[in-house]
PDB file of C-alpha atoms in Angstrom:
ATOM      1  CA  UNK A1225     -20.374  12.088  48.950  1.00 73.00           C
ATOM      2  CA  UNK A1226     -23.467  10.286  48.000  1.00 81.00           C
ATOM      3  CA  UNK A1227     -24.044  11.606  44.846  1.00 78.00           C
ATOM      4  CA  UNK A1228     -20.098  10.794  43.691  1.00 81.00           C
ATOM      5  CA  UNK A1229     -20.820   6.767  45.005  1.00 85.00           C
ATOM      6  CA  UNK A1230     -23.875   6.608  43.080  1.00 81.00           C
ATOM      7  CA  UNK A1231     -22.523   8.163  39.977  1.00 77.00           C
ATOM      8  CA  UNK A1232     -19.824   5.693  40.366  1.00 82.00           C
ATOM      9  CA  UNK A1233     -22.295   2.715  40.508  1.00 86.00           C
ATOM     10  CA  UNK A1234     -23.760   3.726  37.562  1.00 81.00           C
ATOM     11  CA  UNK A1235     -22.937   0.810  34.107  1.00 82.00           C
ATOM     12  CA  UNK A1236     -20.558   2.974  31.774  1.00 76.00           C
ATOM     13  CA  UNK A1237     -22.499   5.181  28.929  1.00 71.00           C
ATOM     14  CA  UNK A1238     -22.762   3.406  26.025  1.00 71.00           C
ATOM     15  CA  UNK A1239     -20.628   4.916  22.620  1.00 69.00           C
ATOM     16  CA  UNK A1240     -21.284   4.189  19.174  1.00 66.00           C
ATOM     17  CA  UNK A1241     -17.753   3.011  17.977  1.00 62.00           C
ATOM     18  CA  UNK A1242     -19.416   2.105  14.074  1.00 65.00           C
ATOM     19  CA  UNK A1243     -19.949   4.334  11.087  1.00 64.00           C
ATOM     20  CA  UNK A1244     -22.548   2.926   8.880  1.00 72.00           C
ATOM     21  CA  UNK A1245     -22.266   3.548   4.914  1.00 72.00           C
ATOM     22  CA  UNK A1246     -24.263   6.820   4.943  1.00 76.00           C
ATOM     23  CA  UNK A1247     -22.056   8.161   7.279  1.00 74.00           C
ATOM     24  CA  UNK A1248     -19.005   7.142   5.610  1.00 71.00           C
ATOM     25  CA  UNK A1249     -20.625   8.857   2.285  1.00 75.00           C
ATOM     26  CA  UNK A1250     -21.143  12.202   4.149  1.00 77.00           C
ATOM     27  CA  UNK A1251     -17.674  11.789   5.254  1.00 72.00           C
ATOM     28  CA  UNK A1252     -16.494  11.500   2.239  1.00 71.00           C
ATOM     29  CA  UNK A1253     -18.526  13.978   0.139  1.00 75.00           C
ATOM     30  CA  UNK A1254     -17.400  16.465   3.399  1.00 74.00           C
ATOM     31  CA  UNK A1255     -13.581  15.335   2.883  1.00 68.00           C
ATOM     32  CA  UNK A1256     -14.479  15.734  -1.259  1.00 68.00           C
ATOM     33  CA  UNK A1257     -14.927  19.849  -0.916  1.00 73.00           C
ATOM     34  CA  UNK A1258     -12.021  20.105   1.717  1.00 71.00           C
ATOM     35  CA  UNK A1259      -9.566  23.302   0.782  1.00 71.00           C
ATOM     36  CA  UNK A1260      -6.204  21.439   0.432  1.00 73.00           C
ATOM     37  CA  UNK A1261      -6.772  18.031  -1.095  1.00 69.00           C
ATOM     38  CA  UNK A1262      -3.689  16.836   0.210  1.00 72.00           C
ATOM     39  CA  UNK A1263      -5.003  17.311   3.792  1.00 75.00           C
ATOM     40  CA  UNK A1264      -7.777  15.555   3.381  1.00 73.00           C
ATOM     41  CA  UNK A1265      -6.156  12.355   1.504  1.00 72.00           C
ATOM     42  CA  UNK A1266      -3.915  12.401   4.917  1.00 76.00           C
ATOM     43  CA  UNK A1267      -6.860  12.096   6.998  1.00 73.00           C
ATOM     44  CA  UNK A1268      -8.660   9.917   4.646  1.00 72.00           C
ATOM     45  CA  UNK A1269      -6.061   7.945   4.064  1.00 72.00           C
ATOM     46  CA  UNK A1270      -5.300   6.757   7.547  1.00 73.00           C
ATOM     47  CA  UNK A1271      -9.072   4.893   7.380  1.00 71.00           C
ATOM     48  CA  UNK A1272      -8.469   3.486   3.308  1.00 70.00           C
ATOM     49  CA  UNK A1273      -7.414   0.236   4.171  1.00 69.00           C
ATOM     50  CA  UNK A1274     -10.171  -0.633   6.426  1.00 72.00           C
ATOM     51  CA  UNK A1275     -12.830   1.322   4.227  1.00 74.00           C
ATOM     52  CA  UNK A1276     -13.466   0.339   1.004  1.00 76.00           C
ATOM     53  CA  UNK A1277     -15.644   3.615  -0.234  1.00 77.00           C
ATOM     54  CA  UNK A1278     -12.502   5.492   1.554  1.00 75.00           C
ATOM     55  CA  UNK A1279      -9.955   3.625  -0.916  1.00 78.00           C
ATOM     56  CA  UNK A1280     -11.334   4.275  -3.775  1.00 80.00           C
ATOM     57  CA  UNK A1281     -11.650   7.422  -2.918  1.00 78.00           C
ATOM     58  CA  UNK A1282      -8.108   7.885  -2.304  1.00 79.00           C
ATOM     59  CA  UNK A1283      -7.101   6.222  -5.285  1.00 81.00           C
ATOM     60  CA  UNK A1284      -9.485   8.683  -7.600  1.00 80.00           C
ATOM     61  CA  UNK A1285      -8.148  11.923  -5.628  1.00 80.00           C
ATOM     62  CA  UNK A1286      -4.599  10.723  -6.069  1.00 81.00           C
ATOM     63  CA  UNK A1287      -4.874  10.399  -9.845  1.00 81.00           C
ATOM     64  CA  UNK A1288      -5.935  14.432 -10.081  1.00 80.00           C
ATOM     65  CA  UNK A1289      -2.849  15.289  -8.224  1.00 82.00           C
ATOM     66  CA  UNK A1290       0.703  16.633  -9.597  1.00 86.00           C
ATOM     67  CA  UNK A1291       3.290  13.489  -9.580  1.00 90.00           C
ATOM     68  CA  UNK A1292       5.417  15.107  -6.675  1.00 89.00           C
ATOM     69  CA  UNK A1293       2.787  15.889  -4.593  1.00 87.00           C
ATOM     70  CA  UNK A1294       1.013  12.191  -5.579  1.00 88.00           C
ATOM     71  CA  UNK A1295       4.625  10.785  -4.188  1.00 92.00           C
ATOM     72  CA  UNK A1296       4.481  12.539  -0.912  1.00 90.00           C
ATOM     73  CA  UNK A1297       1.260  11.260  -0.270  1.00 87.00           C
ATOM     74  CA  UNK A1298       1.926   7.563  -2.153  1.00 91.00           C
ATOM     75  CA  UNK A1299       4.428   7.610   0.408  1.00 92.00           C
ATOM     76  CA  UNK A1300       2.843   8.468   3.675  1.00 89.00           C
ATOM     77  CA  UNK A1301      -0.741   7.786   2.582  1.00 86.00           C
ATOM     78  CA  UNK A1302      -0.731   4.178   0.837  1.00 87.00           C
ATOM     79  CA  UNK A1303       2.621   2.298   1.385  1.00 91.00           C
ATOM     80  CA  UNK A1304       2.581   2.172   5.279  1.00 89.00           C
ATOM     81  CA  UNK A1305       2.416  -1.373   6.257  1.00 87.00           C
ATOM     82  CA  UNK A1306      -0.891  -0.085   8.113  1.00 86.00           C
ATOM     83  CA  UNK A1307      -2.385   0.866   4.960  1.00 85.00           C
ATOM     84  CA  UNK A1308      -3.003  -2.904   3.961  1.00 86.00           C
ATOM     85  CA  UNK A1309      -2.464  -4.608   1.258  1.00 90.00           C
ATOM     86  CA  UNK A1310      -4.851  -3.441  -1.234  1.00 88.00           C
ATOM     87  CA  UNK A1311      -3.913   0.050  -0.969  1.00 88.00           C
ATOM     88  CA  UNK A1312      -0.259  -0.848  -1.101  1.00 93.00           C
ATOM     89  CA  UNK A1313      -0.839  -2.886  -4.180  1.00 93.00           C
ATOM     90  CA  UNK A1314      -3.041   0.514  -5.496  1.00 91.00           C
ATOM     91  CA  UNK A1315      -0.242   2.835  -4.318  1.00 92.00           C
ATOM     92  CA  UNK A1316       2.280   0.915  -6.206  1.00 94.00           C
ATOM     93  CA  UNK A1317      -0.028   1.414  -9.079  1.00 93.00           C
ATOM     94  CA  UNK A1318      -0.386   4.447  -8.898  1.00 92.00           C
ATOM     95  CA  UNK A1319       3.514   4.818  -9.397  1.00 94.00           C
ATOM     96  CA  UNK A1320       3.430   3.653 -12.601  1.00 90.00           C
ATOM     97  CA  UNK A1321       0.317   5.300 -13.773  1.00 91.00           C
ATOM     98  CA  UNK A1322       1.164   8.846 -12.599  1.00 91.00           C
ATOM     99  CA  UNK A1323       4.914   8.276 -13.885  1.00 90.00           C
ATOM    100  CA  UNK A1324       5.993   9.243 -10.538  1.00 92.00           C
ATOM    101  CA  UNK A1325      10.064   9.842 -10.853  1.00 89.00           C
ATOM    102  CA  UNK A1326      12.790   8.396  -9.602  1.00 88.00           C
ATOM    103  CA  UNK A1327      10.018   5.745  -7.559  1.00 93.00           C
ATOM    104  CA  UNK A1328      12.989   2.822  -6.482  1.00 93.00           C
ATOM    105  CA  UNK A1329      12.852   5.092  -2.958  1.00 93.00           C
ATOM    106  CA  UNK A1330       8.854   3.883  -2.933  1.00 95.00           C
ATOM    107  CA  UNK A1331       9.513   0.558  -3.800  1.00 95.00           C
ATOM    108  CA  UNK A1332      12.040   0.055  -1.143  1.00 94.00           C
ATOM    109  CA  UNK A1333      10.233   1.226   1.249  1.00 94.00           C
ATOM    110  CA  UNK A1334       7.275  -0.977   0.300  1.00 94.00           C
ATOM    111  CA  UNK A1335       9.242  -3.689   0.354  1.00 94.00           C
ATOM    112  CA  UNK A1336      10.493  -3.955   3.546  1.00 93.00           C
ATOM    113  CA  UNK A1337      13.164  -6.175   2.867  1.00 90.00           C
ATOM    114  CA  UNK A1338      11.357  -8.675   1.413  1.00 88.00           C
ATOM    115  CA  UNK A1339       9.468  -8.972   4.574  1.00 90.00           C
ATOM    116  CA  UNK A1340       5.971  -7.727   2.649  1.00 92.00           C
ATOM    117  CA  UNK A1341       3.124  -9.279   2.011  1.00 93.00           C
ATOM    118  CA  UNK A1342       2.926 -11.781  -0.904  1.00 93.00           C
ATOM    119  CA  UNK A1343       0.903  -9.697  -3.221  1.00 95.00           C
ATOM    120  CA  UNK A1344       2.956  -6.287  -2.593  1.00 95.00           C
ATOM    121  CA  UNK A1345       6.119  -8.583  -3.307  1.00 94.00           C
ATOM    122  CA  UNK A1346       4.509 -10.149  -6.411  1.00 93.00           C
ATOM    123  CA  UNK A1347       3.904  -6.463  -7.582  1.00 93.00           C
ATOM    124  CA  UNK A1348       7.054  -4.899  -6.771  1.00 94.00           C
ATOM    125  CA  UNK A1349       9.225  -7.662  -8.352  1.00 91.00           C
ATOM    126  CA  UNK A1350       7.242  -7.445 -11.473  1.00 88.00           C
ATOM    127  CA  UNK A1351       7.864  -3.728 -11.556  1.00 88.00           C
ATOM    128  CA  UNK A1352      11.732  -3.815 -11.291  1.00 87.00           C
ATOM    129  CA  UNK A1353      11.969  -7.224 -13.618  1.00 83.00           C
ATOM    130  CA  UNK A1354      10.358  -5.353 -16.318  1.00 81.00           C
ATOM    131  CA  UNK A1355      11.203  -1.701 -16.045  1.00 82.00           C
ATOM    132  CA  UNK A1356      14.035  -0.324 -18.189  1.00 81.00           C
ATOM    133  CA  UNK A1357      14.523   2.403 -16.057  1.00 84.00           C
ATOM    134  CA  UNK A1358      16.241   0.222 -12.798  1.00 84.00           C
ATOM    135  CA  UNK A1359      20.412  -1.371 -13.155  1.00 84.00           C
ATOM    136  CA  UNK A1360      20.444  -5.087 -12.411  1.00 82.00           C
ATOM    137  CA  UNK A1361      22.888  -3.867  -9.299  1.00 85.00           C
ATOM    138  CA  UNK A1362      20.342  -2.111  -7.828  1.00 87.00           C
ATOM    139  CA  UNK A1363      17.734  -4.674  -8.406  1.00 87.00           C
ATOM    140  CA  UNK A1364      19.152  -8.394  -7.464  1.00 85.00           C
ATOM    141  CA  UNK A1365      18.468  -8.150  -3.919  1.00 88.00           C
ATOM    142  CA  UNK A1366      15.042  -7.997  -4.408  1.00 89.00           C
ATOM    143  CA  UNK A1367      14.969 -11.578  -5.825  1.00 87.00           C
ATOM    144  CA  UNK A1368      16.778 -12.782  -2.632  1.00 88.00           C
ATOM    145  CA  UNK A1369      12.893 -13.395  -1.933  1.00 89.00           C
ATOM    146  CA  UNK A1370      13.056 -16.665  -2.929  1.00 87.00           C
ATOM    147  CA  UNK A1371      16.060 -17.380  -1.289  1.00 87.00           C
ATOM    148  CA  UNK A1372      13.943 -16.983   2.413  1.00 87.00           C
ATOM    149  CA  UNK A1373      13.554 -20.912   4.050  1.00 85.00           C
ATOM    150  CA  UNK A1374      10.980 -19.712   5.578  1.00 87.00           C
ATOM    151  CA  UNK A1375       8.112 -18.493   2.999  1.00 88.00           C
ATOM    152  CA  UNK A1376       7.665 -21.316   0.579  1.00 89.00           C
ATOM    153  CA  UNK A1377       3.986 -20.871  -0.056  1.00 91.00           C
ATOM    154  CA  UNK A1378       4.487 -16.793  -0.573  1.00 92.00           C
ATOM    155  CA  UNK A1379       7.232 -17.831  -3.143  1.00 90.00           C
ATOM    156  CA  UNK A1380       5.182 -19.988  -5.212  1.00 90.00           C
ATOM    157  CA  UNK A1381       2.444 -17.476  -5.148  1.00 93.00           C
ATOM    158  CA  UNK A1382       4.568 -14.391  -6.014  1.00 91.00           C
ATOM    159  CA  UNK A1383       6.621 -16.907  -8.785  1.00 89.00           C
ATOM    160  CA  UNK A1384       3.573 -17.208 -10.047  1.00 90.00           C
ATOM    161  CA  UNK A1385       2.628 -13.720 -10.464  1.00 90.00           C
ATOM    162  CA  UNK A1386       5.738 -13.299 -11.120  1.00 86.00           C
ATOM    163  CA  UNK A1387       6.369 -15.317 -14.542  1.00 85.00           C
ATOM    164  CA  UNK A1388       2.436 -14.145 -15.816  1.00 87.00           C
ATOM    165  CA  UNK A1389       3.545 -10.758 -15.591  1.00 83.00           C
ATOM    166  CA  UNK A1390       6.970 -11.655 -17.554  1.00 80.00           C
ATOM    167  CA  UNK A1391       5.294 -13.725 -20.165  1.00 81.00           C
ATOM    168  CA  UNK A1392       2.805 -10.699 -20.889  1.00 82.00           C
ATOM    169  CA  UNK A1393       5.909  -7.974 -21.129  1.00 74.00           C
ATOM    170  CA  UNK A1394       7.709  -8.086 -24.256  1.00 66.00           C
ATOM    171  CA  UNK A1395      11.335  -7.991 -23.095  1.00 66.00           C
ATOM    172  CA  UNK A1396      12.950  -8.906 -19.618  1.00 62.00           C
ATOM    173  CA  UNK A1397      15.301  -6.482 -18.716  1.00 63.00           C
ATOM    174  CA  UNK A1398      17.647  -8.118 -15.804  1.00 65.00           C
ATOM    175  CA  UNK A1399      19.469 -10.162 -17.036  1.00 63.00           C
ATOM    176  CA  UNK A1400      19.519 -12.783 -14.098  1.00 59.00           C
ATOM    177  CA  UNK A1401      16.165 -13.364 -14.619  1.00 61.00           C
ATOM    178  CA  UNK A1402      16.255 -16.555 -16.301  1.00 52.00           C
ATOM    179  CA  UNK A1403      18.530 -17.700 -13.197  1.00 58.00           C
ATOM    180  CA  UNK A1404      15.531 -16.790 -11.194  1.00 58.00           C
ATOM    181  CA  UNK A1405      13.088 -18.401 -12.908  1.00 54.00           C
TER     182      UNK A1405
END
């Protein structure tokens, strides 16, 4: 009909595909009073690592929550590989400062066989070097990093982070350490 070839003519409606600060703050404050907290870190969680105001949100609501419940939701909410790298780095963190048990699962998982970005490696190396809690078996293949051809510049960066995090920690537990450095 007429009115169907005219509709059709018509330029698409425009949509607002942008949230501007004060909406992300209502958002937030909304997400703040929610019922189950671990609901709303899901949801918030999914928009964290392209929202700064939503990270650090995250990362505060985190901190108030029981240590397994803050691994659940360390796990699904902040060490995806789509949560980006600050939040990864926060979420590994947050391992340590919660004293989240038995967290070699998270760090695995995190580390996607080595195939992470520089600073999550960096991190998570530093973590099992000096942790008393982790075997040198269980460990060594995480240093394999620097055994990729491929990632020179990521090894000198993370060898970097690397040795200022083992010069500031008292005592190097793995013993192949020094082979590594």
């Amino acid at each position: 009909t007429e009115v169907e070839r005219r509709f059709l003519e018509l330029p698409a409606a425009w949509v607002c595909d942008a949230v501007e600060d004060a909406q992300v703050e209502v958002l937030l404050s909304a997400l703040g009073q929610a019922d189950d907290a671990a609901k709303s870190l899901k949801v918030l969680g999914k928009y964290a690592g392209k929202v700064k105001q939503a990270k650090e949100a995250v990362t505060k609501m985190m901190a108030q929550l029981s240590p397994p419940q803050a691994r659940v939701l360390i796990k699904d909410v902040m060490l995806p590989k789509k949560a980006g790298v600050g939040l990864q780095v926060a979420g590994l963190k947050m391992i340590v400062d919660l004293h989240i048990p038995d967290p070699f699962d998270l760090y695995r998982m995190a580390w996607r066989k080595g195939f992470c970005q520089r600073d999550v490696a960096g991190n998570i190396l530093a973590k099992v070097a000096t942790s008393p809690e982790f075997t040198p078996e269980s460990v060594c293949d995480f240093f394999t990093f620097f055994d990729f051809p491929d990632r020179e510049d990521d090894q000198i960066y993370v060898a970097e982070f690397l040795l200022d995090q083992l010069t500031a920690s008292p005592e190097w537990t793995m013993p192949f350490l020094p082979g590594v450095v």
